[in-house]
Structures are given as C-alpha cells and as structure tokens.
Short mmCIF file of C-alpha atoms and ligand atoms in Angstrom, two decimals:
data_model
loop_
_atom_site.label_atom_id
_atom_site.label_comp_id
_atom_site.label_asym_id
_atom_site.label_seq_id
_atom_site.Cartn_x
_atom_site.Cartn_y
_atom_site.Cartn_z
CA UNK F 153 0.00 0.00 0.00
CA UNK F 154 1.45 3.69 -0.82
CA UNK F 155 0.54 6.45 1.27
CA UNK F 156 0.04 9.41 0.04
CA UNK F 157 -0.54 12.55 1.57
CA UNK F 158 -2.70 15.19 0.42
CA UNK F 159 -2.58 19.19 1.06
CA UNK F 160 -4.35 22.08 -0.80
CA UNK F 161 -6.04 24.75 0.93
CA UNK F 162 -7.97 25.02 -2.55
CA UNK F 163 -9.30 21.71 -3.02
CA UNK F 164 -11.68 19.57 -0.78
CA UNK F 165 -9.53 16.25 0.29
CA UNK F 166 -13.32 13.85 0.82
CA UNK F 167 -14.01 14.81 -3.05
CA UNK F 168 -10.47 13.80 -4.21
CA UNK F 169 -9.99 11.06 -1.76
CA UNK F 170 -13.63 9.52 -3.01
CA UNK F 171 -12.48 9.98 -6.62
CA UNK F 172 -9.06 8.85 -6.21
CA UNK F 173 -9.43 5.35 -4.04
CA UNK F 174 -11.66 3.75 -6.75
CA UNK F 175 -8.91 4.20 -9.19
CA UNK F 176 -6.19 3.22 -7.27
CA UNK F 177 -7.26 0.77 -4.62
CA UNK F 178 -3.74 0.24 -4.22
CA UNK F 179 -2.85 3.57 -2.70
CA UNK F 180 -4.32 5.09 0.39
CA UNK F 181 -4.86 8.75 0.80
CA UNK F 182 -4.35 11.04 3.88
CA UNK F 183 -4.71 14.84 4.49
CA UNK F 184 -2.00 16.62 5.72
CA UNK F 185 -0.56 16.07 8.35
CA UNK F 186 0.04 12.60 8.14
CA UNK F 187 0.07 10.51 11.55
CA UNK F 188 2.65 8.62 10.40
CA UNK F 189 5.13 10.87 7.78
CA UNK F 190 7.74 8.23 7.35
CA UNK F 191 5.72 6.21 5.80
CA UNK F 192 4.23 9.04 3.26
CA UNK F 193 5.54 7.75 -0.60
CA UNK F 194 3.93 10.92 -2.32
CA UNK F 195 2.30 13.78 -2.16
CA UNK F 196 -0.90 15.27 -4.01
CA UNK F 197 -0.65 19.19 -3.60
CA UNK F 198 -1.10 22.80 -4.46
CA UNK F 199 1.31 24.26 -1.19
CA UNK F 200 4.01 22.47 -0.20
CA UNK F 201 3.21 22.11 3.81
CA UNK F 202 4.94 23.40 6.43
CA UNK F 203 7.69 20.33 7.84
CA UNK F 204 8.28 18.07 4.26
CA UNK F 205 11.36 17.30 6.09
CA UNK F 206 9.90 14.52 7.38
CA UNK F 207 8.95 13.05 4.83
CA UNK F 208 12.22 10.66 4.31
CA UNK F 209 10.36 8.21 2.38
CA UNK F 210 8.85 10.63 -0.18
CA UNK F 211 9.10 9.92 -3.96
CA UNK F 212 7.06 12.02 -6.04
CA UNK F 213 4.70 14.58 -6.00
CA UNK F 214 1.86 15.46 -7.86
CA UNK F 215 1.21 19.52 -7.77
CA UNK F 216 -2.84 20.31 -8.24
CA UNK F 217 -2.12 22.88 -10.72
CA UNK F 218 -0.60 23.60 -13.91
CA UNK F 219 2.00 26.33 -12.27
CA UNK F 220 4.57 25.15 -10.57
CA UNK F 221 6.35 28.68 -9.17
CA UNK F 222 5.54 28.35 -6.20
CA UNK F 223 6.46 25.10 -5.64
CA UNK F 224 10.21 25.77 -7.05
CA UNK F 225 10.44 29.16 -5.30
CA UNK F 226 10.04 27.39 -1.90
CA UNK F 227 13.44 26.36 -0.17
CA UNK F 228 11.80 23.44 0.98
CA UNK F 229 10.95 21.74 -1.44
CA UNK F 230 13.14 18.81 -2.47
CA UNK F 231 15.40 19.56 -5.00
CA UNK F 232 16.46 15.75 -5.83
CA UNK F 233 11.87 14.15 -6.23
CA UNK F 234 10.41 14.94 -9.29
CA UNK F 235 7.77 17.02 -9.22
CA UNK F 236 4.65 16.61 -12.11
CA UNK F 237 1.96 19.33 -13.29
CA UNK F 238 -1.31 19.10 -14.65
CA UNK F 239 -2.30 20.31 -17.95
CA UNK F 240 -5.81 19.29 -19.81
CA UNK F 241 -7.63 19.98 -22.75
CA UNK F 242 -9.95 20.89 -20.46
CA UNK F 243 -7.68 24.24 -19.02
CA UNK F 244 -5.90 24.61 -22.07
CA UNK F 245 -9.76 25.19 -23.61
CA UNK F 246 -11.10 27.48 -20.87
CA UNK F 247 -7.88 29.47 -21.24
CA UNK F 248 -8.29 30.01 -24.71
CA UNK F 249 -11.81 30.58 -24.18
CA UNK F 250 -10.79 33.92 -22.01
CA UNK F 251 -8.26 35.44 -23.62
CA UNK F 252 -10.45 35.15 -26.97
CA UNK F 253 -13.39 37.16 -25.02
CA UNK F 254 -10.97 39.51 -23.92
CA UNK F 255 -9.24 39.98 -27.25
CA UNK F 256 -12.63 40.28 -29.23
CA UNK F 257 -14.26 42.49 -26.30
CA UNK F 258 -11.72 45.29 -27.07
CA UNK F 259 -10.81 44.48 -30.47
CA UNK F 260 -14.66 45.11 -30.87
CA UNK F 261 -14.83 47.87 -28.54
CA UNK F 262 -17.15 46.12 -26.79
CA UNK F 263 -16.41 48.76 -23.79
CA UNK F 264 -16.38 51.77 -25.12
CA UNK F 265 -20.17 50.93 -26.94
CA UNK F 266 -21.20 49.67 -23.21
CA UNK F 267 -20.03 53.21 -21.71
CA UNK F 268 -21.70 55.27 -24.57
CA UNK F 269 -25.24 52.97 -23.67
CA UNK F 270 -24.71 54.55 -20.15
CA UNK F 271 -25.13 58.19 -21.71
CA UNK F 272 -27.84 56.46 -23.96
CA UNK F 273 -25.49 57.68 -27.05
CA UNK F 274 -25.36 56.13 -30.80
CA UNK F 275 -21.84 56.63 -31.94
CA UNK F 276 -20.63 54.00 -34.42
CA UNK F 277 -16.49 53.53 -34.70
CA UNK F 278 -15.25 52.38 -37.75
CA UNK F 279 -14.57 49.04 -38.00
CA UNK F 280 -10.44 47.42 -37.87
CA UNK F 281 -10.35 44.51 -39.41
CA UNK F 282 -8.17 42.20 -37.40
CA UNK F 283 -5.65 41.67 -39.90
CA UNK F 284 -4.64 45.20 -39.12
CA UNK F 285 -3.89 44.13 -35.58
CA UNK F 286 -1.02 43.18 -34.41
CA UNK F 287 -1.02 40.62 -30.96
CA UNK F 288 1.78 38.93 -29.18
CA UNK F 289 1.53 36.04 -27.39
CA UNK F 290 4.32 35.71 -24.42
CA UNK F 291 4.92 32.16 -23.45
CA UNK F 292 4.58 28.99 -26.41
CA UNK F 293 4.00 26.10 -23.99
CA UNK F 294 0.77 23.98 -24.23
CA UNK F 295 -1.52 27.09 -22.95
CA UNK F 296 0.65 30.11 -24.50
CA UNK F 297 0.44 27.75 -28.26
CA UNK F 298 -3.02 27.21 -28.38
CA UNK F 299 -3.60 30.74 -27.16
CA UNK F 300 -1.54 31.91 -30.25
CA UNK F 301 -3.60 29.35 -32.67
CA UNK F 302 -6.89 30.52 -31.90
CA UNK F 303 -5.35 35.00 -32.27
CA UNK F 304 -4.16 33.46 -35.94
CA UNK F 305 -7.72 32.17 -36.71
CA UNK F 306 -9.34 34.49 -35.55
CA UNK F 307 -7.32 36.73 -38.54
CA UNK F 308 -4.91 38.84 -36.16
CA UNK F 309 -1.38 39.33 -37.26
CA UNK F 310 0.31 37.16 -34.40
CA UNK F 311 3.70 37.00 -32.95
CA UNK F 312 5.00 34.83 -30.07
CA UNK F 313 7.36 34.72 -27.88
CA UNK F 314 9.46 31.51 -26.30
CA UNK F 315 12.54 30.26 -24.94
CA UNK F 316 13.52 27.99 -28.00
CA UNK F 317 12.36 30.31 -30.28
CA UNK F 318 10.99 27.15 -32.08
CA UNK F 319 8.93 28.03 -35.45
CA UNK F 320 5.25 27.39 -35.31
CA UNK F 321 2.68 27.49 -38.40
CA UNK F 322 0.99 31.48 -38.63
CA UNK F 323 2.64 32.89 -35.89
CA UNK F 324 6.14 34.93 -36.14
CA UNK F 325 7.74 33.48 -33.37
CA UNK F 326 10.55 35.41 -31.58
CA UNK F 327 13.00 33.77 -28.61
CA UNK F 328 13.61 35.46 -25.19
CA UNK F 329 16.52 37.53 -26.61
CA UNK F 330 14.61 38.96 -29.14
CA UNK F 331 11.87 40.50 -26.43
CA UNK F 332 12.14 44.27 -27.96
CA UNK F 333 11.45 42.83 -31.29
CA UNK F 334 8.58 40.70 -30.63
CA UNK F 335 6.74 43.86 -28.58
CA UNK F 336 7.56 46.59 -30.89
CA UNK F 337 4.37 48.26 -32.45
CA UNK F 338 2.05 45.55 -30.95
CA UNK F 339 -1.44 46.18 -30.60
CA UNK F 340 -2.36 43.70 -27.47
CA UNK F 341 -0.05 41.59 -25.68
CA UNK F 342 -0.91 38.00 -23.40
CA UNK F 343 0.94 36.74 -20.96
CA UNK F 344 0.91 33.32 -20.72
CA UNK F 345 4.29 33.02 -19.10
CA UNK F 346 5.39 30.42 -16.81
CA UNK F 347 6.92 32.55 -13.66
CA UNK F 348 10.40 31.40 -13.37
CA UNK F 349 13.43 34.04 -12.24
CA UNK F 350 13.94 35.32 -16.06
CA UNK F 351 10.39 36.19 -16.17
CA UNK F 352 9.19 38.13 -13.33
CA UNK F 353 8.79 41.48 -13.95
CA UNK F 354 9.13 41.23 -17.55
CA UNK F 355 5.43 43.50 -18.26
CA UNK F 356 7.36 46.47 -17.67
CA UNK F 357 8.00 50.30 -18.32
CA UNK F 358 10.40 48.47 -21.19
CA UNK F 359 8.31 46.85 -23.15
CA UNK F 360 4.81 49.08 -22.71
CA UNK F 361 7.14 52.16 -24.44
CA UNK F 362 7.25 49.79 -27.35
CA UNK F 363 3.29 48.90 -28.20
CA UNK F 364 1.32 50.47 -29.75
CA UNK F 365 -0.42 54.10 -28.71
CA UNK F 366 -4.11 52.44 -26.93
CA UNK F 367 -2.69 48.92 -26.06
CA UNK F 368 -4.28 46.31 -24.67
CA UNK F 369 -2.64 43.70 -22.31
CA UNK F 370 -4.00 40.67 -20.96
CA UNK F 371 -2.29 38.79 -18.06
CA UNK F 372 -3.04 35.19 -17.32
CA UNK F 373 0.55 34.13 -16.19
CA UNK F 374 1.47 35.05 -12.73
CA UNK F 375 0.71 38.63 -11.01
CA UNK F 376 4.61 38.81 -10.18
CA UNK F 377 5.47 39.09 -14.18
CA UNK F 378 3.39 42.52 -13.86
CA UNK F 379 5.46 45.80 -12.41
CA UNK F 380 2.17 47.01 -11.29
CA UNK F 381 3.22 50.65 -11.03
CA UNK F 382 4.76 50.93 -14.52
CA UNK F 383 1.10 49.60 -16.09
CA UNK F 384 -0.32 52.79 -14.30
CA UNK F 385 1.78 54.84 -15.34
CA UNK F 386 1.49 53.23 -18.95
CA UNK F 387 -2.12 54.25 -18.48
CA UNK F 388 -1.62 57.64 -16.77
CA UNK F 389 0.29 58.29 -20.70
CA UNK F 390 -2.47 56.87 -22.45
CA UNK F 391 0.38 54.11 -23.87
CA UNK F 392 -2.16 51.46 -22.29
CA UNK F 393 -5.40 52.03 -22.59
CA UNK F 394 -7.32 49.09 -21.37
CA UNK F 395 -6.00 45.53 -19.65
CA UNK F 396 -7.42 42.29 -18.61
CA UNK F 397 -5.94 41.24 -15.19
CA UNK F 398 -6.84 37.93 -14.09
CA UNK F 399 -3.93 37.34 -11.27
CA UNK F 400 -1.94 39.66 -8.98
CA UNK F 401 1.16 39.96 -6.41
CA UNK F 402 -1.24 39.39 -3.41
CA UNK F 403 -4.61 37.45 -4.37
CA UNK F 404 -6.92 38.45 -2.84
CA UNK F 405 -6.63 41.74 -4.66
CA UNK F 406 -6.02 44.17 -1.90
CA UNK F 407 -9.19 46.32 -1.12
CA UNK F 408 -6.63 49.83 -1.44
CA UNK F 409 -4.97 48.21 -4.83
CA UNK F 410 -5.39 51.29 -7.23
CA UNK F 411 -5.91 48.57 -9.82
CA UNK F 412 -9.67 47.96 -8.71
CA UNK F 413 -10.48 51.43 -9.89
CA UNK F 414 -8.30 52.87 -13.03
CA UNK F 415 -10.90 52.65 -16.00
CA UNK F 416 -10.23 50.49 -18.69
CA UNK F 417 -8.73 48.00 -15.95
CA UNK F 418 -10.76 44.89 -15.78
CA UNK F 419 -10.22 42.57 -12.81
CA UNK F 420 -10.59 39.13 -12.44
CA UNK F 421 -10.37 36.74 -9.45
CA UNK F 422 -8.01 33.89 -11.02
CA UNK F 423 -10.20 31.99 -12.84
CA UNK F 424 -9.13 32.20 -16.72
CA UNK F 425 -8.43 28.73 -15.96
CA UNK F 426 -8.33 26.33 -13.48
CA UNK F 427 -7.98 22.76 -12.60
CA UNK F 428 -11.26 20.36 -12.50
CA UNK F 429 -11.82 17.06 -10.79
CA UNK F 430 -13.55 15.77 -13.75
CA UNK F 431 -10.98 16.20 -16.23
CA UNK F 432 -7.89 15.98 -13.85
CA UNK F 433 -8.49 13.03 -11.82
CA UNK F 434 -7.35 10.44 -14.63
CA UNK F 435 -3.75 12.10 -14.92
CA UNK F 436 -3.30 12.11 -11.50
CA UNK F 437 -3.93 8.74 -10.57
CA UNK F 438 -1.87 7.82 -13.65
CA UNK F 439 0.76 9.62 -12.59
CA UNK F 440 0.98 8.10 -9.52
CA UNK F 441 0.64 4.93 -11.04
CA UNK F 442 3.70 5.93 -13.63
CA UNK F 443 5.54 7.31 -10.30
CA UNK F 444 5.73 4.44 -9.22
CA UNK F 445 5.84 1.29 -11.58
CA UNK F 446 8.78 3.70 -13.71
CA UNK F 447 6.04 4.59 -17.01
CA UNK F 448 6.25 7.65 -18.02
CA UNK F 449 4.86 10.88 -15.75
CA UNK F 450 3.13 13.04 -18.02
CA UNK F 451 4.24 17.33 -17.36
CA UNK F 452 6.59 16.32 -15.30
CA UNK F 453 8.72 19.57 -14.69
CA UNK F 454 11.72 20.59 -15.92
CA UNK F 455 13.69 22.27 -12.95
CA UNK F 456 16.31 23.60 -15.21
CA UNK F 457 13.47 25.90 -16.61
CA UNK F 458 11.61 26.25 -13.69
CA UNK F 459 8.40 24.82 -15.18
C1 OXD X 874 -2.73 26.95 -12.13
C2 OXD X 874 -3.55 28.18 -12.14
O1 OXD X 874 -1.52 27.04 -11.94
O2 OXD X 874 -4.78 28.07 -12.36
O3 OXD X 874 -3.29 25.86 -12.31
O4 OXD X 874 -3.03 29.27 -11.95
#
C-alpha cells in the first residue's frame, strides 16, 4: 500500500480522496498532516506544507495545478523528487476561451459601446479589421500555443514569444533575446508566461514604451510578471489604454490596490483557468501509477526551466 498525503487549501480532500481510491485501490490517501510521515511515498498538492522534512520516504509529488512557481520558489521543497503538473484539454480550452473574449471584447470595442449605452449615445467607430492588428503572445508552452492558434484564426497578425524560439505554423515566433522585437508596435499583448526568475517582472516600463499608442494587455501568467506601477503609469500616458488582469502579487486583490479602480482596468479573481476534478483526476492517478511502476509521468517539470 502507498501512502500518500494530500494538502491544498484550494481543493476539498473527501471529493479527491472519493475519486481517487476507486482508481487506485492500491494507494491510500491522507490529508496533511500525516500521523505517520515516514511512511508518506507521495504527495498530491497545491502548497508544499509546512515540515516536508519529514517526509524521508517521499518519492514524487503530484502539484494540483498547472503552475509550478511556487512550488520551485520554496526552499523546501526537495530539489532531488520529481515534481509533475497538470495540464488538460480541459484548461488549455477554458484558457483560450478567455483570452479570446478579452481579445474580441476590445478588439470590438465592446467597452467603449457599453459606456456610450450609459449616456444612452449612438456613436458608431469604424470598424479594424483584425488583420490590421497586431497581438503577441508571451509564453509557447501547451496554454501560451493554443492561445496563439486561436489569435491566428481568428485573422490577427500574431507574434510569439518563447525560450527555444521554435517556429510554429501562422505565428512569427521570436525567442527570449529577441523580447524588444517581438513587442515593438504591438497592438495587445498575453501573458501566458510560466513565472520562473527570467520572467518576473518582464510586463514592464520596457516593453509598454514599445506597443502600440491604446494597447491592450491581458495577463493570465502570474501577477509577479506585472510591475504594477509601470502599467499605471502606462495608463496615466495613455500608452495602455485598457488591460485584462486575471492574477496579482497578493490574491486576494487588496481592497486599497489602485488597480480595482483605473478605468479600462478589468479585474478578475483567477479563474481564466483552473484545474477540474472531472478532467484531472485520470492524470493524476496515472501519474501516480507511472511514479511508481517507472512509465512515463506526463508534465513532469523541468527544474532547469523552472516549469
Ligand atoms: C494553475 C492556475 O496554476 O490556475 O493551475 O493558476
């Protein structure tokens, strides 16, 4: 019997544990903290909890999420157990599904026509078409890609940016070193970014000087690859004039964050995408399975990268 211990101060441990023993009779399931941690074989997580020192027997562990930064970022976790992700079709899809209503909201104007109702105006824009737009997707990995897919259907000019620099079909792909490049004259840029040290801070003063005048920017990576003060600024010059922000620094938002209130600013609570049982549940009990009978662990993170 494995034992595997289970700690996540977003998920419910009776739903997983209920889903989780019928698959693998042959593990058992505990929330944290374990009576007996020596015995503990793996762990099922989103936070790494306090005391995984004493874990001595620990093997592998599965993080609930598809971002791993704060997992790396901790000191305690161990350097030397691999560490898996989870990425579905299922978040991949619900991802896409809210940068494209972001995107189309202000490529549309959908805003500005929901402002002018409120005077009870009539005042037509002309019309872009999106092949006159230029968008950049930051970050090529499963989520980042299929973000950058669905900006070249929809008829945008696209560019993308990624470590390898690696070509993919309708989008002008650019690598890290090439960041000034890749934002120059952009219309609207996502950031799908995993948040490793090369990253954070990266939506800076830099790169807003570069867009476009009236840019848009969407961030779904972390809140920490955002120099929050720089965006309002980029706002107070009229470089920026409307954002999507789906994570922050401190989540929660802050009450006295002057995020909540700069116009054009929308905020969202962290959900452009998110883990569900449903779709989830089969990786991670194969995962565990692979952990331990030496198959293959699927996202399984490289710590050179950081993701
Ligand atoms: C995740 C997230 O990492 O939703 O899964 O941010």
């Amino acid at each position: 019997m494995t034992l595997v211990a289970f700690n996540s101060r977003f998920h419910d441990f009776d739903v997983w544990n209920r889903a989780l023993r019928d698959r693998l009779p042959e593990f058992t399931f505990v929330p944290w903290p374990p009576v007996e941690p020596s015995r503990v074989e793996a762990l099922l997580c989103w936070d790494l909890p306090a005391d995984t020192g004493q874990l001595s027997n620990l093997k592998f562990i599965q993080c609930l999420g598809a971002g791993v930064d704060h997992l790396l970022s901790n000191p305690e976790t161990p350097r030397d157990i691999p560490i898996a992700r989870i990425v579905h079709v299922d978040q991949v899809g619900a991802l896409v599904q809210f940068v494209s209503a972001s995107i189309l909201a202000w490529h549309r104007q959908l805003p500005l026509y929901r402002r002018l109702q409120s005077d009870k105006t009539w005042g037509p824009s002309p019309r872009i078409p999106s092949a006159q737009r230029k968008v950049g997707v930051m970050g090529l990995g499963k989520f980042g890609a299929a973000v950058a897919q669905e900006m070249a259907r929809l008829g945008f000019q696209t560019r993308g940016l990624s470590r390898s620099g690696r070509p993919i079909e309708n989008i002008q792909v650019f690598s890290m070193s090439d960041v000034t490049a890749f934002i120059t004259d952009l219309d609207a840029v996502i950031c799908t970014l995993p948040l490793t040290p090369d990253t954070i801070g990266i939506l800076s003063r830099r790169l807003f000087e570069r867009m476009s005048n009236g840019a848009h920017i969407i961030n779904v990576g972390r809140g920490e690859h955002l120099i929050e003060a720089d965006l309002i600024d980029a706002f107070a010059s009229g470089r920026m004039a409307s954002a999507s922000l789906d994570v922050f620094r401190t989540e929660p938002l802050p009450p006295d964050s002057p995020l909540w209130a700069i116009p054009g600013v929308e905020v969202t609570p962290h959900v452009a995408t998110s883990v569900r049982l449903e779709s989830a549940i089969d990786i991670v009990a194969e995962n565990l399975r692979a952990a331990f009978s030496g198959a293959p662990i699927s996202d399984l993170v490289d710590r050179q990268g950081g993701y």
